[in-house]
Amino acid sequence: MTLHYSRFFGIRSFMRSTVLTGATILTGCAGTPGPSVPFQQGHSIASAKAAVISCSPRAKKGGNSAVAGAYVGGILFAGILGPIIVYPVQDDIRDSGEASAVDKCLADLGYERRVLTAEEVRILNQAHGEHRRIMLDHLVSGGSIESYSETGA
C-alpha cells in the first residue's frame, strides 16, 4: 500500500520527519514473501504439506503479535499519529506476521522458504495433476526448473 504523505504537510518540520520515518519503518515491516515452497533436502511435497499444516496454528498468534507491535511502535515513533499510520496497513502487517510465524515454525522443523522465480510460477501454473506434484516434489527437495528439465521428467 502506498502511504500518501501529503496529508502530513501541515505538521511542524520535526514532527513531519518523525511521522515519515515511522511510516517508512512500519510499512517496510509489512512485506510478505511471494510464491514459495518449503525447502528441505530429501523431502517431498507431502512431508512439506504436513509440516505447513502442523505450523499453521501459529499463524494467527504471529499476525496478532505483529499488529500489536506495530501499534506500539507507531506510538513510540509518531506519538498519537502512530495508530493513524498503522491502521491502513494493519492487514499487510498481519499477513507478514503470520508468514513469519509459520516460517519460524518450519525453520524449527528444518525447512527454509524457497521463493519461486517467475518462470517457476508460470510453469507450475500450467502444470496439472501428477505432473504438477512431481515438479513440486522436485522443488521442495531442492531442485530447480532447469534441473527438472534435465531429468527428462
Coordinates of C-alpha atoms in Angstrom, one line a residue:
M1 CA 0.0 0.0 0.0
T2 CA 1.3 3.5 -0.8
L3 CA 1.1 5.9 2.0
H4 CA 0.2 9.4 0.9
Y5 CA 2.5 11.7 2.8
S6 CA 0.7 14.9 1.5
R7 CA -1.8 14.8 4.4
F8 CA 1.1 15.4 6.8
F9 CA 2.3 18.7 5.3
G10 CA 0.6 20.8 8.0
I11 CA 2.7 19.3 10.8
R12 CA 5.8 21.1 12.1
S13 CA 9.0 20.1 10.5
F14 CA 10.4 17.8 13.2
M15 CA 7.1 16.0 13.6
R16 CA 6.8 15.5 9.9
S17 CA 10.2 13.8 9.8
T18 CA 9.3 11.6 12.8
V19 CA 6.0 10.6 11.1
L20 CA 7.7 9.9 7.8
T21 CA 10.4 7.9 9.4
G22 CA 7.9 5.9 11.5
A23 CA 5.7 5.3 8.5
T24 CA 8.6 4.1 6.4
I25 CA 9.7 1.7 9.1
L26 CA 6.2 0.3 9.7
T27 CA 5.4 -0.1 6.0
G28 CA 8.8 -1.7 5.5
C29 CA 7.9 -4.4 8.0
A30 CA 4.7 -5.3 6.2
G31 CA 6.3 -7.0 3.1
T32 CA 5.1 -10.6 2.6
P33 CA 7.1 -13.0 0.5
G34 CA 5.9 -14.1 -2.9
P35 CA 5.0 -17.6 -4.1
S36 CA 7.3 -20.1 -2.4
V37 CA 7.7 -23.7 -1.3
P38 CA 9.2 -25.0 1.9
F39 CA 12.6 -26.5 1.0
Q40 CA 14.4 -29.3 2.8
Q41 CA 16.8 -31.6 1.0
G42 CA 15.4 -35.1 0.5
H43 CA 11.8 -34.2 1.4
S44 CA 8.7 -34.4 -0.7
I45 CA 5.7 -32.1 -1.2
A46 CA 3.7 -34.5 1.1
S47 CA 6.1 -34.0 4.0
A48 CA 6.3 -30.2 3.4
K49 CA 2.5 -30.0 3.3
A50 CA 2.3 -31.9 6.6
A51 CA 4.8 -29.5 8.1
V52 CA 2.9 -26.5 6.9
I53 CA -0.3 -27.9 8.3
S54 CA 1.3 -28.5 11.7
C55 CA 2.7 -25.0 11.7
S56 CA -0.5 -23.2 10.6
P57 CA -2.0 -22.8 14.1
R58 CA 0.9 -20.4 14.9
A59 CA 0.0 -18.0 12.1
K60 CA -2.9 -16.3 14.0
K61 CA -0.8 -15.6 17.1
G62 CA 2.1 -14.3 14.9
G63 CA -0.2 -12.0 12.9
N64 CA -1.8 -10.6 16.1
S65 CA 1.5 -10.0 17.7
A66 CA 2.8 -8.2 14.6
V67 CA -0.2 -5.9 14.6
A68 CA 0.1 -5.2 18.3
G69 CA 3.8 -4.5 17.9
A70 CA 3.2 -2.2 15.0
Y71 CA 0.6 -0.1 17.0
V72 CA 3.1 0.2 20.0
G73 CA 5.9 1.0 17.6
G74 CA 3.7 3.6 15.8
I75 CA 3.0 5.3 19.1
L76 CA 6.7 5.3 20.0
F77 CA 7.8 6.7 16.6
A78 CA 4.9 9.0 15.9
G79 CA 3.0 9.6 19.1
I80 CA -0.7 9.9 18.8
L81 CA -0.4 9.7 15.0
G82 CA 1.0 6.2 15.2
P83 CA -2.3 4.4 15.2
I84 CA -3.5 6.5 12.3
I85 CA -0.4 5.4 10.3
V86 CA -0.7 1.8 11.2
Y87 CA -4.4 1.3 10.7
P88 CA -4.4 1.4 6.9
V89 CA -1.6 -1.2 6.6
Q90 CA -2.6 -3.4 9.5
D91 CA -3.8 -6.2 7.2
D92 CA -0.4 -6.2 5.4
I93 CA 1.4 -6.2 8.8
R94 CA -0.8 -9.1 10.0
D95 CA -0.1 -11.1 6.8
S96 CA 3.6 -10.6 7.2
G97 CA 3.5 -11.6 10.9
E98 CA 1.5 -14.7 10.0
A99 CA 4.0 -15.7 7.3
S100 CA 6.9 -15.0 9.7
A101 CA 5.4 -17.2 12.4
V102 CA 4.9 -20.1 10.1
D103 CA 8.4 -19.6 8.6
K104 CA 9.9 -19.8 12.1
C105 CA 8.0 -23.0 12.9
L106 CA 9.1 -24.5 9.6
A107 CA 12.7 -23.5 10.3
D108 CA 12.5 -25.3 13.6
L109 CA 11.5 -28.4 11.6
G110 CA 14.5 -27.9 9.2
Y111 CA 12.7 -26.2 6.3
E112 CA 13.7 -23.0 4.6
R113 CA 11.4 -20.7 2.5
R114 CA 12.4 -21.0 -1.2
V115 CA 10.9 -18.2 -3.2
L116 CA 9.9 -19.3 -6.6
T117 CA 11.1 -17.5 -9.7
A118 CA 8.6 -16.0 -12.1
E119 CA 9.4 -18.8 -14.6
E120 CA 8.8 -21.5 -12.0
V121 CA 5.4 -20.0 -11.0
R122 CA 4.5 -19.8 -14.7
I123 CA 5.4 -23.4 -15.3
L124 CA 3.7 -24.6 -12.2
N125 CA 0.5 -22.7 -13.1
Q126 CA 0.5 -24.5 -16.4
A127 CA 1.0 -28.0 -14.9
H128 CA -1.8 -30.2 -13.6
G129 CA -2.3 -33.4 -11.7
E130 CA 0.6 -35.8 -11.3
H131 CA 3.0 -33.7 -13.4
R132 CA 2.5 -30.8 -11.0
R133 CA 3.0 -32.9 -7.9
I134 CA 6.3 -34.3 -9.4
M135 CA 7.5 -30.8 -10.2
L136 CA 6.6 -29.6 -6.6
D137 CA 8.4 -32.6 -5.1
H138 CA 11.5 -31.7 -7.2
L139 CA 11.3 -28.0 -6.0
V140 CA 10.7 -28.9 -2.3
S141 CA 13.7 -31.3 -2.3
G142 CA 16.0 -28.5 -3.6
G143 CA 15.8 -28.8 -7.4
S144 CA 15.1 -26.1 -9.9
I145 CA 13.1 -26.0 -13.1
E146 CA 16.3 -26.2 -15.1
S147 CA 17.4 -29.4 -13.3
Y148 CA 13.8 -30.7 -13.6
S149 CA 14.0 -30.3 -17.4
E150 CA 17.4 -32.1 -17.4
T151 CA 15.9 -35.2 -15.7
G152 CA 13.5 -35.6 -18.7
A153 CA 10.5 -35.8 -16.4

